[in-house]
Amino acid sequence: MTSSAASSLPRVAVLGAGHVGPVIARLAIDAGYRVSIAASDDPENIALITQVLVPGAEPRWAADAIENSDLVVLSIPLHKFAAFDPALVAGKLVVDTMNYWPPIDGVREMFEDPAYGSSEIVARRLADSTIVKTLNHLGYHELDDDRRRAGSPDRRALGVAGDDPAAVTVVADFIERIGYDPVRLGSLRAGRLLEPGGPVFGVALRRTEFESALRSEAA
Amino acid sequence: MTTAPLNTPADSAGEPAPFPLEFGIDTFGDRTSDDSGRQTTHAQTIRDGVEQGVLADQVGEDFIGIGEHHTDDFPLSAADVVLAAIAARTTRIHLGSAVTVLSSDDPVRVFQRYSTLNAVSGGRAEVILGRGSSIDSFPLFGYDLADYEDLFEEKTNLFAELLKGGPVTWQGKTRASLHDQDVVPHTESGPFPTWIGVGGSPQSVIRAAHYGFSLMLAIIGGSPTRFAPFSQLFQQALERFDRSPLPVGVHSPGHVAATDERARDEFWPHYLETIRRFSKIRGFAVPTRESFAAEVGPHGALYVGSPETVAQKIAANLTTLGANRFDLKYGMPGLAQSALMTNVELYGTQVIPRVRELLA
Ligand SMILES: NC(=O)c1ccc[n+]([C@@H]2O[C@H](COP(=O)([O-])OP(=O)(O)OC[C@H]3O[C@@H](n4cnc5c(N)ncnc54)[C@H](OP(=O)(O)O)[C@@H]3O)[C@@H](O)[C@H]2O)c1
């Protein structure tokens, strides 16, 4: 990856250094993005994790990482989301990779309304940000293994859902570059199809299979 | 023998110390069947577990671990009691939890139970601590799942203090404070081996190194090689905290039978059934024959097959992961006790010697 290509790509800030965050960060580094990573506290706490698991990424305070980024990947547990300060990401494009899983998160009142998907609720709270939902429906352990070059016959598809078409394009390009086939869903509301219990959650599907799984569910 | 030295300064940084190879088996107390396929009672499942442990000792296995669960499928909720029964009939095998869900337990009680087991067994107790990915214990004991990080962090901290021996002074938010408290029974010869089970959270790896606990990688799906960086992270974190090298173990599910085909045929229907139930709770897809084949293959996480197949896979992954211990999680709800006994026997008499040979 040349530095000119890297400088034309959006700068990525990954929030969360747990199961998922470092894997997404590493994939982004491999794809040539400039990446910073943050947890909830002092970057010193994640310095070693970053050095060993995501060489090339920069551990930062969350606020610094966000400020110097064009794309914020939110990979924190939803039960921590209520305490997340929306002002931090105001004006930013936020990729929501989070799931509401009562068996993991406990029952969170905020996400219990069956009329809305978790990303719609996230978007309502992060009202000054643009939200795109993706990367939530495959396991952190599959993220590394399942990526493939464009054109590979077994390339896995990932849904990308959002209300802002330009933002969806940026994120779809990100998904493409890290090794997956992006399948665009026209709204954040449609992103409910990507949730736990939905037709594509935790299943490895190629683009055509993915699209038909979505169609048959939506029908 | 593994040891979990606490606060031992690293003598020389760099190469991880070679620890002796060890082989254990783990059960979650999976509900057994009899030979006609009829499900046994909880009580019989527990007695079956004791027999499995006694056989494991006889065939030379180094460790048996019991994972804490609280469901109809996995009724073995009081692991230490069962381990004590195994202790009374064995002389060699180490006995431990795999894991103890420390987040929803009281570290003082866990210490007391395993220190008692250590006494009963003549120093054969071990503990593997987990944050609790099997979450049935949280509502049962009145904990909020959303607190699991804080609970685990604090309780691990207290458990490390207790293991040092001597009076403990400790303060936290999750239980009553202790002031210069003597907690009994004292161990005879220092702390018993303690591990932290890690399923994929690098922060748990750092925590294990911080407290001087060994690292048990729980690899239950996907490619085991992706855990190799965790092993490196652990070694580097130990250095950072000025600690001596510590053992690294691997815990993975599997089933051993006389032939590959037989092992798969016995295991698959019960695996499917169990994962189907979990899938419902967690919302992910049920496995297919195809995904199962991938997990059983050389790049997957399941050790299902003949002794030779399983031994080859264990040897390859121990090397890749820089690990010196392998714990096979055997059984699945509904598998017959006779199949489990065969599994335990083949693992001890054929798999372990073959892995030793491959790694010699
Ligand atoms: N596990 C999966 O396979 C999977 C797959 C797809 C999506 N997801 C979703 O991804 C999210 C993260 O899951 P996980 O398993 O990675 O969780 P995890 O292992 O518990 O890690 C959570 C991380 O978030 C950080 N964090 C918490 N609050 C924060 C804040 N306000 N600002 C910045 N960082 C914060 C934590 O840092 P501290 O320790 O410093 O607090 C920690 O590094 C969840 O919503 C989950 O549903 C998970």
XYZ file of C-alpha atoms and ligand atoms in Angstrom:
627
model
C 0.000 0.000 0.000
C 1.565 3.332 -0.982
C 1.434 6.270 1.375
C -0.547 8.285 -1.147
C -3.229 5.596 -1.193
C -3.210 5.557 2.611
C -3.590 9.306 2.788
C -6.582 9.255 0.455
C -8.392 6.702 2.584
C -10.469 7.812 5.539
C -8.643 7.703 8.859
C -10.167 5.094 11.128
C -10.677 5.241 14.888
C -11.694 1.967 16.530
C -13.365 2.303 19.920
C -13.100 -0.905 21.919
C -10.080 -3.121 22.557
C -11.949 -6.277 23.517
C -12.775 -9.302 21.379
C -13.802 -7.371 18.291
C -12.050 -3.994 18.208
C -8.469 -5.199 17.672
C -9.532 -7.593 14.907
C -11.319 -4.866 12.960
C -8.333 -2.579 13.537
C -5.936 -5.190 12.186
C -8.043 -5.786 9.093
C -8.114 -2.044 8.466
C -4.320 -1.816 8.826
C -3.921 -4.693 6.387
C -6.167 -2.843 3.952
C -3.944 0.234 4.151
C -5.956 2.467 6.459
C -4.425 4.653 9.129
C -5.865 3.356 12.368
C -6.009 4.475 15.952
C -7.578 2.425 18.718
C -9.024 3.408 22.074
C -10.659 1.773 25.071
C -12.450 3.598 27.850
C -9.321 4.728 29.624
C -5.611 5.505 29.366
C -4.037 4.308 26.080
C -1.132 3.020 28.172
C -3.462 0.173 29.234
C -3.840 -1.039 25.667
C -0.328 -0.235 24.442
C 0.888 -3.829 24.627
C -2.317 -5.210 23.094
C -1.946 -2.791 20.214
C 1.752 -3.502 19.738
C 1.266 -7.276 19.608
C -2.174 -7.676 18.035
C -2.476 -4.571 15.853
C 1.044 -3.525 14.938
C 0.881 -0.243 13.085
C -2.138 1.124 14.906
C -1.845 3.927 17.399
C -3.344 3.579 20.893
C -4.942 6.862 21.943
C -7.444 8.361 24.304
C -10.898 7.943 22.767
C -11.389 11.684 22.297
C -8.056 12.074 20.472
C -8.659 9.046 18.301
C -12.081 10.335 17.283
C -10.945 13.875 16.652
C -8.276 12.711 14.209
C -10.509 10.350 12.286
C -13.002 10.309 9.436
C -14.644 7.045 10.383
C -15.330 5.858 13.920
C -15.886 2.140 14.483
C -17.914 1.642 17.641
C -17.160 -1.778 19.169
C -18.106 -1.412 22.792
C -20.661 -3.525 24.651
C -24.159 -2.091 24.372
C -24.531 -2.190 28.127
C -21.771 0.445 28.181
C -23.443 2.557 25.515
C -25.741 4.454 27.871
C -22.620 5.920 29.475
C -21.039 6.828 26.120
C -20.935 10.586 25.513
C -22.656 11.461 22.176
C -20.732 14.745 21.987
C -17.543 12.762 21.432
C -18.677 11.649 17.985
C -20.778 14.647 16.953
C -20.361 15.314 13.241
C -18.660 11.971 12.648
C -19.467 8.957 10.542
C -19.969 6.142 13.051
C -19.919 2.459 12.129
C -22.125 0.616 14.598
C -20.886 -2.971 15.011
C -22.822 -3.540 18.224
C -25.547 -6.030 19.057
C -28.121 -6.091 21.761
C -27.842 -9.497 23.358
C -29.771 -9.822 26.619
C -27.907 -13.089 27.420
C -24.658 -11.085 27.319
C -25.701 -7.533 28.071
C -28.466 -8.261 30.533
C -31.831 -6.611 29.891
C -31.259 -2.945 28.969
C -34.440 -0.892 29.045
C -33.086 1.422 26.357
C -32.930 -1.383 23.784
C -36.079 -3.259 24.740
C -38.458 -1.456 22.365
C -39.375 -4.115 19.755
C -40.412 -1.417 17.277
C -36.804 -0.327 16.717
C -33.545 -2.001 15.816
C -30.572 -1.451 18.105
C -28.845 0.753 15.530
C -31.913 2.964 15.232
C -31.771 3.456 18.971
C -28.041 4.134 18.773
C -28.703 6.665 15.987
C -31.375 8.413 18.006
C -28.937 8.894 20.863
C -26.036 9.897 18.593
C -28.272 12.412 16.860
C -25.417 14.564 15.563
C -23.561 11.648 13.966
C -24.201 9.602 10.827
C -24.709 5.938 11.655
C -24.037 2.961 9.423
C -24.610 -0.558 10.665
C -22.291 -3.385 9.621
C -19.816 -6.020 10.891
C -22.211 -6.988 13.681
C -23.392 -10.269 12.228
C -20.187 -12.297 12.096
C -18.150 -13.520 15.054
C -14.860 -11.881 15.962
C -13.203 -15.243 15.382
C -14.491 -15.367 11.799
C -13.435 -11.840 10.868
C -9.827 -12.792 10.299
C -10.405 -16.174 8.670
C -13.227 -15.390 6.301
C -11.868 -12.414 4.371
C -11.048 -13.009 0.726
C -9.806 -11.059 -2.261
C -12.424 -9.482 -4.506
C -13.666 -12.035 -7.010
C -12.956 -15.100 -4.843
C -15.839 -17.521 -5.355
C -16.259 -18.050 -1.605
C -16.051 -14.400 -0.607
C -18.401 -13.696 2.274
C -21.018 -10.943 2.083
C -21.623 -8.381 4.821
C -24.650 -6.156 5.118
C -24.151 -2.384 5.233
C -27.206 -0.441 6.375
C -27.715 3.284 6.731
C -29.941 6.229 5.875
C -27.219 8.388 4.313
C -26.234 6.951 0.908
C -22.875 8.764 0.808
C -21.951 7.409 4.229
C -23.031 3.926 3.207
C -20.748 4.237 0.175
C -17.753 5.092 2.370
C -18.447 2.177 4.683
C -19.200 -0.236 1.820
C -15.810 0.687 0.386
C -14.228 -0.062 3.768
C -15.916 -3.479 3.853
C -14.770 -4.162 0.296
C -11.159 -3.274 1.105
C -10.941 -5.377 4.265
C -12.013 -8.457 2.320
C -15.780 -8.793 2.177
C -18.579 -8.240 -0.340
C -20.709 -5.314 0.849
C -24.461 -5.685 0.402
C -26.194 -2.334 0.791
C -29.430 -2.058 2.728
C -31.353 1.139 2.025
C -31.962 2.290 5.579
C -30.907 1.842 9.156
C -34.369 0.463 9.739
C -33.691 -2.293 7.213
C -30.564 -3.034 9.242
C -32.827 -4.899 11.652
C -32.434 -7.800 9.222
C -28.790 -8.025 10.301
C -29.592 -8.481 13.989
C -29.315 -11.576 16.202
C -32.067 -14.020 15.301
C -32.250 -12.589 11.773
C -31.618 -14.515 8.544
C -27.918 -13.649 8.145
C -26.712 -13.507 11.731
C -23.762 -15.828 12.216
C -24.092 -17.463 8.794
C -21.356 -17.357 6.193
C -23.134 -16.457 2.946
C -21.943 -15.416 -0.476
C -23.484 -12.325 -2.048
C -26.263 -14.101 -3.942
C -27.150 -16.269 -0.953
C -27.061 -13.243 1.314
C -29.352 -11.238 -0.945
C -31.855 -14.028 -1.260
C -31.828 -14.635 2.501
C -32.662 -10.959 3.014
C -35.357 -11.037 0.326
C -37.108 -14.086 1.670
C -37.142 -12.609 5.175
C -38.329 -9.198 4.027
C -41.077 -10.791 1.892
C 3.272 -30.138 37.484
C 2.338 -26.568 36.878
C 2.884 -23.907 39.424
C 1.498 -20.450 39.640
C 4.227 -18.448 41.298
C 3.027 -15.158 42.591
C 5.269 -12.147 42.618
C 8.273 -14.101 41.450
C 10.622 -11.816 39.608
C 11.602 -12.936 36.139
C 15.101 -14.385 36.251
C 15.803 -13.847 32.603
C 13.525 -12.199 30.142
C 13.123 -13.557 26.640
C 12.478 -17.166 25.688
C 9.449 -18.696 27.369
C 10.581 -21.404 29.784
C 9.804 -24.880 28.539
C 7.162 -26.406 30.747
C 6.478 -30.140 30.759
C 3.697 -31.294 28.455
C 0.448 -31.971 30.256
C -2.817 -33.443 29.088
C -6.144 -33.002 30.760
C -9.798 -33.606 30.114
C -12.635 -31.245 30.880
C -16.324 -31.884 31.271
C -19.196 -29.482 31.720
C -21.081 -32.259 33.457
C -22.881 -32.994 30.216
C -26.010 -35.009 30.875
C -25.310 -38.638 29.919
C -27.408 -41.365 28.295
C -27.442 -45.078 28.849
C -26.709 -47.506 26.018
C -30.289 -47.531 24.829
C -30.116 -43.749 24.362
C -32.266 -42.954 27.384
C -31.275 -39.787 29.207
C -30.004 -40.452 32.725
C -30.950 -38.515 35.831
C -28.893 -35.636 37.169
C -27.699 -37.870 39.985
C -26.573 -40.589 37.577
C -24.818 -38.035 35.378
C -22.845 -36.956 38.438
C -21.906 -40.518 39.376
C -20.930 -41.109 35.729
C -18.644 -38.097 35.994
C -16.899 -39.586 39.004
C -16.255 -42.803 37.059
C -14.853 -40.804 34.136
C -12.451 -39.059 36.521
C -11.295 -42.301 38.112
C -10.664 -43.829 34.693
C -8.786 -40.714 33.581
C -6.404 -41.227 36.499
C -5.944 -44.897 35.682
C -5.035 -44.197 32.052
C -2.494 -41.546 32.939
C -4.241 -38.257 32.274
C -2.776 -35.310 34.176
C -5.883 -33.292 34.924
C -9.651 -33.422 35.048
C -11.577 -30.183 35.048
C -15.255 -29.584 35.645
C -16.932 -26.519 34.206
C -19.556 -24.764 36.263
C -23.022 -24.810 34.744
C -26.499 -24.668 36.192
C -28.822 -26.096 33.565
C -30.771 -29.278 32.961
C -28.273 -30.279 30.262
C -25.281 -29.585 32.482
C -26.358 -30.295 36.048
C -22.887 -30.451 37.582
C -23.097 -27.168 39.463
C -21.000 -28.143 42.497
C -17.769 -29.133 40.777
C -15.613 -29.217 43.895
C -17.822 -31.834 45.561
C -17.502 -34.135 42.553
C -13.772 -33.476 42.373
C -13.435 -34.441 46.028
C -15.151 -37.753 45.273
C -12.692 -38.348 42.436
C -9.824 -37.340 44.718
C -10.784 -40.018 47.216
C -10.416 -42.743 44.592
C -7.294 -41.524 42.793
C -3.707 -40.675 43.628
C -2.156 -38.882 40.693
C -4.541 -36.856 38.610
C -4.915 -33.123 39.243
C -8.418 -31.851 39.873
C -9.822 -28.479 39.022
C -12.569 -26.243 37.809
C -12.863 -25.472 34.101
C -14.018 -22.859 34.739
C -15.150 -21.393 38.023
C -17.417 -18.476 37.174
C -15.722 -16.205 39.649
C -17.850 -13.186 38.698
C -20.909 -14.718 40.352
C -19.121 -16.472 43.193
C -17.425 -15.322 46.359
C -13.636 -15.464 46.019
C -13.301 -16.321 49.716
C -15.560 -19.330 49.307
C -13.862 -20.408 46.085
C -10.523 -20.234 47.835
C -11.860 -22.210 50.783
C -13.401 -24.921 48.632
C -10.342 -25.437 46.476
C -7.944 -25.159 49.377
C -10.028 -27.884 51.030
C -9.887 -29.948 47.843
C -6.146 -29.389 47.827
C -5.947 -30.790 51.360
C -8.184 -33.760 50.629
C -6.257 -34.650 47.475
C -2.768 -34.165 48.825
C -2.012 -31.051 46.795
C -3.742 -31.839 43.509
C -6.153 -28.901 43.225
C -6.117 -26.334 40.450
C -8.489 -23.509 39.608
C -9.324 -22.060 36.217
C -11.094 -18.752 36.624
C -13.538 -17.434 34.060
C -15.379 -14.212 33.529
C -18.442 -16.217 32.660
C -19.430 -16.678 29.052
C -21.891 -19.253 30.277
C -24.145 -16.866 31.963
C -26.717 -19.028 33.732
C -25.111 -18.281 37.105
C -25.812 -14.541 36.983
C -29.580 -14.516 37.419
C -29.361 -17.562 39.693
C -27.183 -15.761 42.204
C -28.638 -12.317 41.669
C -25.958 -10.592 39.630
C -26.453 -8.187 36.734
C -24.752 -9.377 33.569
C -23.834 -5.827 32.698
C -21.472 -5.793 35.677
C -19.457 -8.809 34.625
C -16.261 -6.901 33.797
C -16.165 -5.105 37.134
C -17.153 -8.209 39.081
C -14.469 -10.289 37.453
C -11.760 -7.684 37.845
C -12.405 -7.127 41.537
C -12.895 -10.742 42.422
C -9.781 -11.820 40.564
C -7.894 -9.239 42.527
C -9.187 -10.609 45.825
C -8.557 -14.193 44.768
C -4.925 -13.341 43.996
C -4.584 -11.829 47.471
C -6.079 -14.928 49.092
C -3.718 -17.218 47.194
C -0.694 -15.507 48.655
C -1.621 -16.970 52.052
C -1.490 -14.997 55.252
C -3.968 -12.448 56.550
C -5.794 -10.481 53.853
C -6.765 -6.860 53.866
C -8.964 -5.968 50.928
C -11.590 -3.444 49.964
C -13.945 -3.343 46.994
C -17.466 -2.689 45.794
C -18.622 -6.236 45.170
C -18.332 -7.811 48.606
C -17.646 -6.941 52.227
C -14.151 -5.670 52.990
C -11.622 -7.825 54.759
C -9.300 -6.508 57.407
C -6.285 -8.563 58.405
C -8.488 -11.596 57.879
C -7.054 -15.077 58.211
C -8.820 -17.274 55.640
C -8.619 -21.013 56.227
C -7.694 -23.716 55.383
C -4.121 -22.635 54.684
C -2.411 -24.471 51.848
C 0.516 -26.704 52.738
C 2.923 -25.646 50.051
C 2.072 -22.274 48.611
C -0.601 -21.314 46.146
C -2.248 -23.994 44.015
C -2.002 -23.569 40.239
C -4.441 -20.955 39.023
C -5.305 -20.133 35.454
C -7.469 -17.594 33.718
C -9.628 -18.939 30.921
C -9.609 -16.597 27.933
C -12.038 -16.877 25.053
C -10.813 -14.038 22.880
C -10.468 -10.956 25.016
C -6.915 -9.606 24.947
C -7.666 -7.652 28.097
C -8.159 -10.968 29.933
C -4.724 -12.070 28.713
C -3.194 -8.968 30.250
C -5.136 -9.595 33.443
C -3.766 -13.144 33.737
C -0.211 -11.853 33.328
C -0.821 -9.043 35.772
C -1.878 -11.419 38.535
C 0.654 -14.105 37.672
C -1.945 -16.668 36.635
C -1.369 -19.141 33.831
C -3.221 -18.688 30.559
C -5.855 -21.157 29.383
C -6.997 -20.398 25.840
C -10.563 -21.580 25.337
C -10.771 -22.229 21.605
C -14.222 -23.455 20.721
C -14.685 -22.323 17.139
C -12.684 -21.210 14.143
C -9.009 -21.510 13.433
C -6.835 -22.182 16.508
C -3.838 -20.476 14.919
C -5.432 -17.083 15.324
C -4.759 -17.453 19.069
C -0.982 -17.552 18.560
C -0.675 -13.775 19.046
C -2.453 -14.166 22.403
C 0.293 -16.468 23.556
C 2.879 -13.875 22.508
C 0.889 -11.146 24.180
C 0.916 -13.189 27.386
C 4.697 -13.715 27.310
C 5.325 -10.048 26.649
C 2.930 -8.950 29.349
C 4.639 -11.258 31.855
C 7.933 -9.606 31.003
C 6.383 -6.191 31.328
C 5.159 -7.099 34.819
C 8.542 -8.614 35.763
C 7.210 -12.094 36.128
C 8.690 -15.470 35.290
C 7.267 -17.343 32.311
C 4.070 -19.278 33.016
C 2.339 -22.189 31.330
C -0.090 -21.727 28.452
C -2.884 -24.221 27.933
C -5.515 -24.909 25.296
C -9.050 -26.031 26.047
C -11.067 -27.291 23.066
C -14.027 -29.586 22.518
C -13.816 -32.977 20.902
C -14.610 -36.646 20.904
C -12.310 -39.626 20.405
C -13.514 -43.020 19.153
C -11.906 -45.968 17.406
C -12.285 -44.454 13.934
C -12.844 -40.989 12.478
C -16.208 -42.009 11.135
C -17.420 -43.447 14.393
C -16.274 -40.394 16.350
C -18.134 -38.046 13.998
C -21.279 -40.132 13.901
C -21.442 -40.329 17.667
C -20.657 -36.667 18.250
C -22.509 -34.806 15.483
C -26.172 -35.330 16.468
C -25.563 -34.242 20.049
C -23.372 -31.345 18.990
C -26.055 -30.185 16.562
C -28.762 -30.474 19.179
C -26.778 -28.564 21.806
C -25.603 -25.794 19.496
C -29.137 -25.486 18.159
C -30.361 -24.687 21.640
C -27.580 -22.139 22.216
C -28.256 -20.657 18.806
C -31.792 -19.948 19.804
C -30.658 -18.035 22.861
C -27.872 -16.154 21.110
C -29.515 -15.731 17.730
C -26.878 -17.276 15.498
C -27.191 -19.919 12.810
C -27.196 -23.636 13.589
C -24.190 -25.582 12.318
C -24.480 -27.528 9.104
C -22.716 -30.735 8.111
C -20.450 -28.485 6.068
C -19.520 -26.125 8.906
C -19.056 -29.131 11.188
C -16.658 -30.712 8.699
C -14.653 -27.490 8.654
C -14.431 -27.404 12.466
C -13.348 -31.043 12.564
C -10.777 -30.516 9.800
C -7.180 -29.433 10.352
C -8.068 -25.720 10.569
C -11.052 -25.969 12.873
C -11.451 -26.012 16.631
C -13.031 -29.458 17.164
C -10.922 -32.532 17.981
C -13.269 -35.226 16.745
C -11.802 -38.409 15.333
C -9.600 -41.424 15.809
C -6.702 -41.265 18.285
C -4.280 -40.612 15.414
C -6.337 -37.770 13.913
C -6.822 -36.095 17.269
C -3.181 -36.559 18.305
C -1.911 -34.978 15.079
C -4.135 -31.990 15.548
C -3.202 -31.507 19.198
C 0.507 -31.742 18.422
C 0.249 -29.234 15.586
C -1.724 -26.717 17.614
C 0.364 -26.956 20.794
C 3.371 -26.093 18.683
C 1.695 -23.228 16.851
C 0.314 -21.752 20.036
C 3.440 -22.148 22.162
C 1.342 -24.090 24.657
C 2.385 -26.954 26.934
C -0.994 -28.154 28.091
C -4.013 -29.470 26.232
C -7.362 -30.045 27.903
C -9.897 -31.906 25.789
C -13.441 -30.907 26.595
C -15.136 -34.266 26.038
C -18.817 -35.163 26.029
C -21.987 -33.470 24.828
C -25.406 -33.706 26.402
C -26.939 -37.003 25.308
C -23.740 -38.918 24.523
C -23.751 -42.356 26.119
C -21.645 -42.962 29.203
C -20.041 -45.925 27.432
C -18.903 -43.653 24.586
C -17.496 -41.173 27.111
C -15.580 -43.897 28.917
C -14.133 -45.065 25.607
C -13.194 -41.489 24.810
C -11.450 -41.040 28.169
C -9.644 -44.327 27.773
C -8.447 -43.739 24.196
C -7.292 -40.249 25.083
C -5.128 -41.614 27.890
C -3.841 -44.798 26.301
C -3.399 -43.676 22.698
C -3.755 -39.949 22.082
C -1.449 -38.692 24.835
C 1.439 -41.094 24.132
C 1.143 -40.316 20.423
C 1.259 -36.529 20.980
C 4.308 -36.976 23.217
C 5.938 -38.999 20.477
C 5.102 -36.404 17.833
C 6.493 -33.588 19.953
C 9.590 -35.430 21.210
N -18.033 -10.954 20.170
C -18.351 -10.973 18.886
O -18.088 -11.956 18.173
C -19.037 -9.792 18.248
C -19.227 -9.773 16.863
C -19.795 -8.661 16.277
C -20.163 -7.585 17.074
N -19.987 -7.624 18.432
C -20.355 -6.452 19.218
O -19.167 -5.701 19.453
C -19.261 -5.022 20.690
C -18.019 -5.292 21.503
O -17.958 -6.672 21.851
P -16.677 -7.325 22.497
O -16.970 -8.768 22.623
O -15.464 -6.900 21.763
O -16.669 -6.634 23.950
P -15.543 -6.699 25.056
O -14.579 -7.768 24.755
O -16.225 -6.638 26.345
O -14.714 -5.331 24.845
C -15.307 -4.101 24.983
C -14.289 -2.995 24.799
O -14.984 -1.754 24.798
C -14.243 -0.814 25.554
N -15.119 0.239 26.010
C -16.157 0.170 26.870
N -16.731 1.374 27.007
C -16.025 2.228 26.224
C -16.138 3.615 25.932
N -17.096 4.366 26.482
N -15.257 4.170 25.064
C -14.293 3.412 24.482
N -14.134 2.096 24.725
C -15.007 1.517 25.581
C -13.645 -1.644 26.662
O -12.527 -0.955 27.194
P -12.255 -0.862 28.799
O -11.887 -2.218 29.234
O -11.141 0.130 28.890
O -13.551 -0.391 29.397
C -13.253 -2.898 25.894
O -11.995 -2.727 25.290
C -20.540 -5.510 21.345
O -21.533 -4.551 21.174
C -20.893 -6.763 20.589
O -22.281 -6.980 20.530
C -19.419 -8.703 19.013
